[in-house]
XYZ file of C-alpha atoms in Angstrom:
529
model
C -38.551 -31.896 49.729
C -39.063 -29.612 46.701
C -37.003 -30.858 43.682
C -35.240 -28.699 40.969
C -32.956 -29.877 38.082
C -30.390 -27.016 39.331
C -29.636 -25.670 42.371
C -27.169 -22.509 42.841
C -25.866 -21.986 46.325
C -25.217 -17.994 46.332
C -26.681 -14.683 44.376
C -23.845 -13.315 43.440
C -23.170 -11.788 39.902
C -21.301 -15.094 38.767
C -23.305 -17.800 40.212
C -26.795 -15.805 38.794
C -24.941 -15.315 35.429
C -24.552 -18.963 36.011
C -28.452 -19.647 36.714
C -29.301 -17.335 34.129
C -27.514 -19.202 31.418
C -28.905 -22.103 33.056
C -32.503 -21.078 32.916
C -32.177 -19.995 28.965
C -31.051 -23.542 28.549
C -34.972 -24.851 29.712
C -33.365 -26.372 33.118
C -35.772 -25.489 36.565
C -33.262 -23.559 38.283
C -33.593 -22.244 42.124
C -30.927 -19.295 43.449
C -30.440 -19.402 47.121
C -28.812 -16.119 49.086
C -28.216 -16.151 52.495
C -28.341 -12.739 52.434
C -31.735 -10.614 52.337
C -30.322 -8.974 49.185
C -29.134 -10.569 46.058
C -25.527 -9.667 44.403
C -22.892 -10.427 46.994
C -20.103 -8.083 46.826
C -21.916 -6.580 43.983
C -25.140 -4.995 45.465
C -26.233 -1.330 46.990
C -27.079 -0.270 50.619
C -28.263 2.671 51.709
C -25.633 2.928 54.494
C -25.076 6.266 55.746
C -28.623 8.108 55.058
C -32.124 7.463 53.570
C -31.626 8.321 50.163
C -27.972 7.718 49.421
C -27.203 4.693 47.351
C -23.943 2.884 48.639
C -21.754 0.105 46.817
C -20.500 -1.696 49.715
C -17.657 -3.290 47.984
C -17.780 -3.153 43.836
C -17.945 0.024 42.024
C -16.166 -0.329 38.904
C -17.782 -2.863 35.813
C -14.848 -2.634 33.425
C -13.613 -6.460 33.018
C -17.151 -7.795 32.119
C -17.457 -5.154 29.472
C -15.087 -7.470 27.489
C -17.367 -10.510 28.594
C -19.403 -11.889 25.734
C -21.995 -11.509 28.244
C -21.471 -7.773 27.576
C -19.720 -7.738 24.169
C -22.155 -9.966 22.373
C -25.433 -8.660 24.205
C -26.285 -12.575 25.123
C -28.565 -12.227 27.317
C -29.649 -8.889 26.571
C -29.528 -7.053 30.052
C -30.383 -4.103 28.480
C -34.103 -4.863 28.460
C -34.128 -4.828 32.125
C -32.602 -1.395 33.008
C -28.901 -2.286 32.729
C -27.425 0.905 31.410
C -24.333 1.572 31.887
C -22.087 5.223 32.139
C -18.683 6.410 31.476
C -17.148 8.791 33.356
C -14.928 11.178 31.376
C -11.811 12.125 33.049
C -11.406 8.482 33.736
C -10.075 9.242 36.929
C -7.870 11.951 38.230
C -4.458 11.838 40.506
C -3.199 14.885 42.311
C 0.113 14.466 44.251
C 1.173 16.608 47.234
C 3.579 18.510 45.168
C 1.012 19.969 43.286
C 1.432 18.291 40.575
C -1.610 16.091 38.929
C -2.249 13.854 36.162
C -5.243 13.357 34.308
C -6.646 10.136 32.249
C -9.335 11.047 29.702
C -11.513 8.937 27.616
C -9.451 10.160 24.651
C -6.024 8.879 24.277
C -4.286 12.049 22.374
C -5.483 13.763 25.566
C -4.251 11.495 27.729
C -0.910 11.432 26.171
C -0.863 15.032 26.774
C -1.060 15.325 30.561
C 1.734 12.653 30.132
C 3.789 14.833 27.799
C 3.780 17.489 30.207
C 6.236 15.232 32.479
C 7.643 13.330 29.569
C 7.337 13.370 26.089
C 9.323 9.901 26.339
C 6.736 8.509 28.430
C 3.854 9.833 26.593
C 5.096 8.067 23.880
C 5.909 4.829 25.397
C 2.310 4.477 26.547
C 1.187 4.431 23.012
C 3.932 1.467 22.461
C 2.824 0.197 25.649
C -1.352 -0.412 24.019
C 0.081 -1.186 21.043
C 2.142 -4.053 22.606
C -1.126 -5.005 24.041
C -2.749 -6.046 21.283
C -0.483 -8.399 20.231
C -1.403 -10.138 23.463
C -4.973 -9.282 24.441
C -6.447 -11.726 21.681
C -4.730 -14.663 23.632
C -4.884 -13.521 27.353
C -8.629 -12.855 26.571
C -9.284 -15.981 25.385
C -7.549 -18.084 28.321
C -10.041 -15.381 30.380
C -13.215 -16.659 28.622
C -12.292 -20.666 28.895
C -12.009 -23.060 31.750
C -7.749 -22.770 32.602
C -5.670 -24.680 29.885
C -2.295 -26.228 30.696
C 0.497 -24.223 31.693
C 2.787 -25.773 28.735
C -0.004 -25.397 26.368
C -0.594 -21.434 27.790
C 3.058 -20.830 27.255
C 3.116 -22.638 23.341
C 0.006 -20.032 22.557
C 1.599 -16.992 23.941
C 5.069 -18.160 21.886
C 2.782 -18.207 18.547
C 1.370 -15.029 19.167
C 2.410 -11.540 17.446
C 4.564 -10.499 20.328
C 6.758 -13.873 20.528
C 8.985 -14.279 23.292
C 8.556 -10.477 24.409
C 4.907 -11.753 25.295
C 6.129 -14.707 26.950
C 8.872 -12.208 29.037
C 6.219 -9.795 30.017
C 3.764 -12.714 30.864
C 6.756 -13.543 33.766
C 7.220 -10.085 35.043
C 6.605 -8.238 37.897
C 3.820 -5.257 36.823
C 6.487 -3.221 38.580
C 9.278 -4.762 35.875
C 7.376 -3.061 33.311
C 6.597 0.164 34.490
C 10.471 0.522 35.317
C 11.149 -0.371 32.127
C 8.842 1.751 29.985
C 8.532 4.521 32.236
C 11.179 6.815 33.506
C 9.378 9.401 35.463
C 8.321 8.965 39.194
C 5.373 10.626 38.361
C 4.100 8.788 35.426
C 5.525 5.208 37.278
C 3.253 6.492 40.036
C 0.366 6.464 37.634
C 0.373 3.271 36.033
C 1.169 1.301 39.415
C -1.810 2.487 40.534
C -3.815 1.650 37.991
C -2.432 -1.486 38.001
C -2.578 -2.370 41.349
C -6.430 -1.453 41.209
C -7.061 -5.672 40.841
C -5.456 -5.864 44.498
C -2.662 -7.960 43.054
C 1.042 -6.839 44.874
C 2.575 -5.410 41.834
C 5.959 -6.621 43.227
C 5.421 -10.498 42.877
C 6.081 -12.457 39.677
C 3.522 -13.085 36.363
C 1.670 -9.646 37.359
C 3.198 -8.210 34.387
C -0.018 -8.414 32.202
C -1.644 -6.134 35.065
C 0.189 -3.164 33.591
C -1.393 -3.380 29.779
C -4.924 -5.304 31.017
C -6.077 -2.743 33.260
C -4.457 0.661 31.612
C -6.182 -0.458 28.441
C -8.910 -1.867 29.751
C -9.666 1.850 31.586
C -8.198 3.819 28.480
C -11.305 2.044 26.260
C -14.027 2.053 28.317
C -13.291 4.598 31.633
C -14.248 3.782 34.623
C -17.379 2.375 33.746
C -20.117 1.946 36.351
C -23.768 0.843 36.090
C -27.068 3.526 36.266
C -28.537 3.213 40.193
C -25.650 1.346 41.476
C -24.205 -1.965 41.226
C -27.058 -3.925 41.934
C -28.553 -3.011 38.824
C -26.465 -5.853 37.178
C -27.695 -8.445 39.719
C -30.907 -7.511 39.287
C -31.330 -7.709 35.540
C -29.617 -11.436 35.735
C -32.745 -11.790 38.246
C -34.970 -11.169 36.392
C -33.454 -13.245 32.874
C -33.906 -16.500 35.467
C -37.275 -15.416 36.437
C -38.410 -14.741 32.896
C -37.462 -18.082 32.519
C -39.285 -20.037 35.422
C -36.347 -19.838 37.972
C -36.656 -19.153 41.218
C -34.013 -16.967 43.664
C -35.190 -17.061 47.290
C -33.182 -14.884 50.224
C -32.622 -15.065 53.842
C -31.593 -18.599 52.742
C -28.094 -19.744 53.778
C -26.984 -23.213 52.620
C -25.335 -24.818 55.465
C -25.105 -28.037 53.955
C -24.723 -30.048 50.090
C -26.187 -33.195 50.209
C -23.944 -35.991 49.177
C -25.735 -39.149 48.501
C -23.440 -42.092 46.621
C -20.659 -39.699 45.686
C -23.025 -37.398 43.941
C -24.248 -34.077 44.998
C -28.291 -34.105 45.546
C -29.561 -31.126 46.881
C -29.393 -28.587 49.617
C -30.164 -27.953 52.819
C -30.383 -24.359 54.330
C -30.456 -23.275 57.988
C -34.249 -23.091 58.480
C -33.961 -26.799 58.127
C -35.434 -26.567 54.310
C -33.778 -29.216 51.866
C -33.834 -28.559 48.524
C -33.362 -31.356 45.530
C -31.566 -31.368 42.315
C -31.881 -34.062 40.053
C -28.528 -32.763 37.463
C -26.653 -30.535 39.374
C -25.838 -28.191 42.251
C -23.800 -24.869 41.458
C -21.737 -23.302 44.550
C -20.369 -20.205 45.057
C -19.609 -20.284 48.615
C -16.110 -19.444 49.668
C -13.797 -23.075 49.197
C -12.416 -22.619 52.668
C -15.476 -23.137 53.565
C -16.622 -26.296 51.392
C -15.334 -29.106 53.846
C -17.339 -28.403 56.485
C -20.933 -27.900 53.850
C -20.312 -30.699 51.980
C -17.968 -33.179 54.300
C -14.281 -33.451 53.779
C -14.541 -37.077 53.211
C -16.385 -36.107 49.976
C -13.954 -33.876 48.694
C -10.977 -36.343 48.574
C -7.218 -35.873 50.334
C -5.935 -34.218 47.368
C -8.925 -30.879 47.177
C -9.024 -30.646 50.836
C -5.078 -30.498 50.647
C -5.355 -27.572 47.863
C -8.011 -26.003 49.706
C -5.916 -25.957 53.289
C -3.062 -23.739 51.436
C -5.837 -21.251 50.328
C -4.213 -17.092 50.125
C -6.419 -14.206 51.053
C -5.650 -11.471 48.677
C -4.803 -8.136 49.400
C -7.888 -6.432 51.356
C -9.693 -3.358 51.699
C -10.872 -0.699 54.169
C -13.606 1.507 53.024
C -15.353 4.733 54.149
C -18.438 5.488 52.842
C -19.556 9.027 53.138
C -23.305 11.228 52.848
C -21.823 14.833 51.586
C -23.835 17.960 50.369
C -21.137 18.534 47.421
C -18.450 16.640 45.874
C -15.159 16.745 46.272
C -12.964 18.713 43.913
C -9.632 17.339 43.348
C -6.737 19.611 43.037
C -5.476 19.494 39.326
C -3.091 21.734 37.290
C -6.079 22.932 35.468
C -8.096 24.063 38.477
C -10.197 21.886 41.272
C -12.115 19.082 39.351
C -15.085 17.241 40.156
C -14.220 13.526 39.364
C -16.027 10.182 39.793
C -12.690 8.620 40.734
C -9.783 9.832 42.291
C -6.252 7.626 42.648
C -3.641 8.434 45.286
C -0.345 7.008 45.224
C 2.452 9.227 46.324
C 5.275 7.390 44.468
C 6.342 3.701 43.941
C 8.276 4.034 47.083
C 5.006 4.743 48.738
C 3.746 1.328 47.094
C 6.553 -0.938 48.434
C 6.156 0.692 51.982
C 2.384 -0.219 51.681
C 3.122 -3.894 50.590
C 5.829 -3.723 53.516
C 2.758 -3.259 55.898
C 0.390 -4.932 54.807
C 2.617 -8.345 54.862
C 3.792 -7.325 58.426
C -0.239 -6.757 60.046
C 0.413 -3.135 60.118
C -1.399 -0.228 59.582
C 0.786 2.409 57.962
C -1.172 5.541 57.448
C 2.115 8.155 56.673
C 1.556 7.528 53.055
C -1.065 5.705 52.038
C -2.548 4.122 48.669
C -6.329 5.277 48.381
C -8.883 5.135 46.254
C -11.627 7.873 45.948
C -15.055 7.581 44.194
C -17.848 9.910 43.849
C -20.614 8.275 41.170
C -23.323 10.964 42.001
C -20.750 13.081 39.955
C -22.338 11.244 36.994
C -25.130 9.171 38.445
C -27.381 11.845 40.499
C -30.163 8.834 40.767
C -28.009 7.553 43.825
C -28.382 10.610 45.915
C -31.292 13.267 46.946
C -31.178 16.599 44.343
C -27.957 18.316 44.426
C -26.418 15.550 47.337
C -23.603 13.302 46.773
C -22.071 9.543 47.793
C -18.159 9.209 48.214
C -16.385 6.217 48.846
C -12.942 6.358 50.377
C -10.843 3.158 49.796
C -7.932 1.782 51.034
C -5.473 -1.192 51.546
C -5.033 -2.507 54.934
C -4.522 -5.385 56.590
C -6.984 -7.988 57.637
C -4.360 -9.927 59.910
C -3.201 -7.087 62.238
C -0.685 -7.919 64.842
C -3.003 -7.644 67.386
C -5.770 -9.887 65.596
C -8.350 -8.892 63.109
C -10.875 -8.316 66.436
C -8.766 -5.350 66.879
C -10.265 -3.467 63.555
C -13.219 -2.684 65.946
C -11.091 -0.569 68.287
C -8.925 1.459 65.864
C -11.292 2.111 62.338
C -13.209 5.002 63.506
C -9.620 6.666 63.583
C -8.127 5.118 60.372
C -11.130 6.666 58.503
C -10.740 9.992 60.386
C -7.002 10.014 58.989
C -7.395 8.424 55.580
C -10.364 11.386 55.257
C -7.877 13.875 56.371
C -5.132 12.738 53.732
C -7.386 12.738 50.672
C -8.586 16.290 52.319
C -5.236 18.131 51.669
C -5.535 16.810 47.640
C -9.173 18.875 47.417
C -10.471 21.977 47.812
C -13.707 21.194 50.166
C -13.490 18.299 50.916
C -13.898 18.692 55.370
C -16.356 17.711 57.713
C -18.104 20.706 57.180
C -19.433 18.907 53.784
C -19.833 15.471 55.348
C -23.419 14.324 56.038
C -23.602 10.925 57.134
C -20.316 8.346 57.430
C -20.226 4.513 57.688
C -16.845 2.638 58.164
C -16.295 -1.088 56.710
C -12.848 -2.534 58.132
C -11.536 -5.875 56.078
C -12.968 -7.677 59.426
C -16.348 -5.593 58.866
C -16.200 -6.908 54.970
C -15.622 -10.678 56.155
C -18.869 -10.375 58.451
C -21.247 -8.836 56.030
C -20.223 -11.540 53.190
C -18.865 -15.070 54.145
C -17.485 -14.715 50.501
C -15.164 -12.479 52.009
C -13.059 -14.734 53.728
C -9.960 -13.078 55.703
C -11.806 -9.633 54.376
C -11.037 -10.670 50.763
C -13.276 -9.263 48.342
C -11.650 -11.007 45.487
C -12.084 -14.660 46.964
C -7.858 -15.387 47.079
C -4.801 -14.269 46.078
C -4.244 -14.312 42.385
C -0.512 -15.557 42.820
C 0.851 -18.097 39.698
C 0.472 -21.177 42.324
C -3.246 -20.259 42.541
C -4.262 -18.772 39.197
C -5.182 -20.566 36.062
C -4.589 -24.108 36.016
C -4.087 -24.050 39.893
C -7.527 -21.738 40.821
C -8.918 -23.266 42.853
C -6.942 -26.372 43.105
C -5.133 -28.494 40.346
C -7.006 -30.809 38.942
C -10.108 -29.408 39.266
C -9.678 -25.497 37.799
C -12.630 -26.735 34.885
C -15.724 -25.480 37.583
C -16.199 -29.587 38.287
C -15.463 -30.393 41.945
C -14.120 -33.597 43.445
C -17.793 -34.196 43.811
C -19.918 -34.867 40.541
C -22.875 -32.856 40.316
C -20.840 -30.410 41.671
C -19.698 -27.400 40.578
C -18.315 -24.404 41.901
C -18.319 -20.857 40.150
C -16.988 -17.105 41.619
C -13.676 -15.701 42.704
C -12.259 -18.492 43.636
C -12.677 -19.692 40.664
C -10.670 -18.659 36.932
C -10.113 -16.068 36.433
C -10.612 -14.946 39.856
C -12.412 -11.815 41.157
C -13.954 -8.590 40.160
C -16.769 -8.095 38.819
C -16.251 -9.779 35.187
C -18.849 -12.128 35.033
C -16.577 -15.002 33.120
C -16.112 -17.374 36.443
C -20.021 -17.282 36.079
C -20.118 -17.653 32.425
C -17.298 -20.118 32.183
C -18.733 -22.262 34.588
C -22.139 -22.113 32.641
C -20.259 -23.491 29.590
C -18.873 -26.568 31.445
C -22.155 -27.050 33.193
C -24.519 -26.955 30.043
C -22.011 -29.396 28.313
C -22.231 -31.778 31.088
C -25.774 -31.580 31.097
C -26.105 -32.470 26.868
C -26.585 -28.951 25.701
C -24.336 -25.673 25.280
C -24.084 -22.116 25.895
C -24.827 -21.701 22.513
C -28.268 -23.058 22.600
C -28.728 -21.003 26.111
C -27.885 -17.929 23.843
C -30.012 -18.793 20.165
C -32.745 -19.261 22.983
C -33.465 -15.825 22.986
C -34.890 -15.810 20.333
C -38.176 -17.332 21.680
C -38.183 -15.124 24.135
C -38.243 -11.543 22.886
């Protein structure tokens, strides 16, 4: 048996952010990926054609731009090709009426495709970012910290600069606010969709943060997207453990932690390998399925309880598409090339989409989508003058008939979601279309056991399993019932995306346990360059 001081179960971006952190610190740390690819959800295939660089599931970087990771240049990703771009328009929506609006990286321009439907609501979406940073200091900081106490959450949101009005929209519905501060269907229909872009159901209580978070969040930075694809982030946390004598081996699923006196050991992986660690092992494999890796007997009555009443969160369908231009998106100001693209009808069209999706159906008369087209900025992830578009929307894993039944019917969802975004472009037809693969939520679940029920964002995000409660009360700190054992990624605060703080806050807890800090992981850089 080979013997490490840390072992990380999963290459995803928040369990190697983990290891990397890990690795600064001077611990022997060892990544294993049951995949033959490192990143998880965030990683590139070439799936339609040689040549054509696909993001099976993440596209977007925007929450770990905020990251210290990011903010503070920690571990200084740049040094290993990390470069990221930003897309200006943001993104573009055109609705069947022929009406479109525009977000642009600047705000006064912004404000003006909004003024054009309402000066009110033009205005109210400055008040709207202003409000924002009255409450961006504290959310953020809850963000970058293992969960604190709901009463002691609520106390530090009633001392902040917005008072109770913080506390209020802290208990809304996202759709609460947008009713609220918006009065035109159009403009509502904007902002939901922005909002709803974390796959949260606007419609359910303490999602009113969604509507500030992610319109500011894309407002200040676009929709940002790494160089090459999203690997590239992966890859440069790679190579930060490898610079510092980790190891990250593929093709290597864990199938079982060792437990040995009520303290987690090692690994074993499905080759029959078992693989020591003397301080600690680090898991980022989906908590439904922890019982059966490490032993429900290990885990106590109490996390296999919490575990058992694990939500799915809302999941995804995606298209993924080889074309020899790019779309061009009907606009008021002529047909636009755009890296992203948001359709969403009306707020009416949202609620009959939630409808659905609760009920196992697939409802295709009106549906939410999400368009992207990097190569519009990023040529490097298609042959000269070619072009990857991914066509994105929300369906249900759970169909009447039974997941199985994706296998039958998403040929012909595709076929109808393509001909919906068609009529909002000016090309876009099969004359353009060069190569096609189709990734139904049951597709999702199969390519990444992370993706359990076809969730890409490891659970629901509702108040009973958020914060305090992610994963399970009692143990939201990254500590399991187990010690030695610690578990990092979407299930984990603050839940999915690709933000890099599950990864980083677990580090923290981890590096403290083990008699050092993320500090001295971070001042150890300075050895290195």
């Amino acid at each position: 048996m080979t013997s490490w001081d840390i072992v990380v179960a999963g290459a995803g971006h928040n369990s190697l952010l983990t290891a990397a952190y890990a690795a600064r610190a001077g611990f022997k740390v060892l990544v294993l990926e049951g995949a033959d690819r490192i990143g998880g959800d965030t990683t590139c295939e070439q799936l339609t054609l040689p040549g054509f660089i696909h993001d099976p599931c993440a596209t977007a970087h925007n929450l770990i731009q905020s990251n210290p990771l990011m903010r503070d240049n920690e571990l200084q990703l740049d040094r290993y090709g990390l470069r990221y771009l930003y897309p200006d328009p943001v993104f573009t929506m055109p609705f069947h009426d022929g009406r479109s609006i525009t977000m642009w990286r600047d705000l006064d321009r912004t404000c003006a495709e909004l003024a054009r439907f309402s000066e009110g609501d033009a205005q109210a979406y400055r008040t709207l970012l202003n409000d924002w940073q009255g409450l961006a200091p504290i959310v953020n900081d809850e963000r970058e910290h293992p969960p604190r106490p709901p009463a002691e959450v609520l106390a530090r949101t009633q001392a902040g600069p917005l008072g109770e009005l913080g506390v209020r929209i802290r208990r809304a519905s996202a759709l609460d606010i947008i009713n609220e501060r918006f009065k035109e269907e159009h403009v509502r229909a904007f902002f939901a969709w922005i909002a709803f872009m974390t796959l949260h159901p606007l419609d359910e209580p303490e999602t009113g943060t969604l509507a500030f978070s992610l319109v500011a969040g894309r407002q200040r930075f676009s929709w940002i997207l790494p160089e090459g694809g999203s690997i590239r982030l992966p890859l440069a946390l790679a190579r930060v453990i490898e610079e510092n004598g980790g190891t990250i081996l593929t093709s290597k699923t864990v199938t079982r932690i060792v437990v040995e006196r009520g303290r987690a050991t090692g690994v074993v992986t499905a080759d029959g390998s078992t693989y020591g660690a003397s301080k600690a092992v680090v898991s980022s494999i989906h908590i439904r399925q922890l019982p059966e890796i490490v032993g429900e007997a290990h885990l106590g009555e109490a996390y296999s309880a919490g575990i058992a009443r694990w939500k799915p969160s809302v999941t995804m369908f995606a298209a993924h598409y080889a074309l020899s231009e790019p779309p061009r998106f009907k606009t008021e100001a002529g047909p636009m090339a755009s890296v992203t693209m948001g359709g969403l009808e009306s707020l009416a069209s949202l609620a009959r989409m939630l409808e659905a999706f609760r009920a196992g159906r697939i409802d295709l008369e009106d549906p939410v989508v999400l368009a992207l087209t990097p190569t519009v900025i990023d040529p490097s992830r298609a042959p000269a003058g070619k072009h990857t578009f991914k066509l994105i929307s929300f369906l249900p894993y759970e169909l009447v008939d039974g997941p199985q039944r994706w296998d039958d019917v998403k040929d012909e969802v595709a076929d109808r979601l393509f001909e919906s975004v068609s009529g909002l472009t000016t090309n876009l037809s099969p004359a353009i279309v060069l190569g096609r693969a189709v990734a139904s939520p049951l597709d999702l679940e199969q390519r990444n056991p992370a993706n359990w029920r076809g969730s890409c964002h490891g659970g629901a995000s509702t108040p009973d399993q958020s914060g305090w409660y992610r994963p399970v009360e009692g143990w939201s700190s990254y500590r399991t019932a187990v010690e030695g054992l610690y578990q990092t990624g979407a299930c984990t605060h603050p839940g999915g995306s690709v933000s890099g703080l599950p990864g980083r806050n677990c580090a923290a807890v981890l590096l403290q346990d083990l008699g050092t800090s993320l500090q001295n992981a971070i001042r150890a850089r300075e050895t290195v360059i």
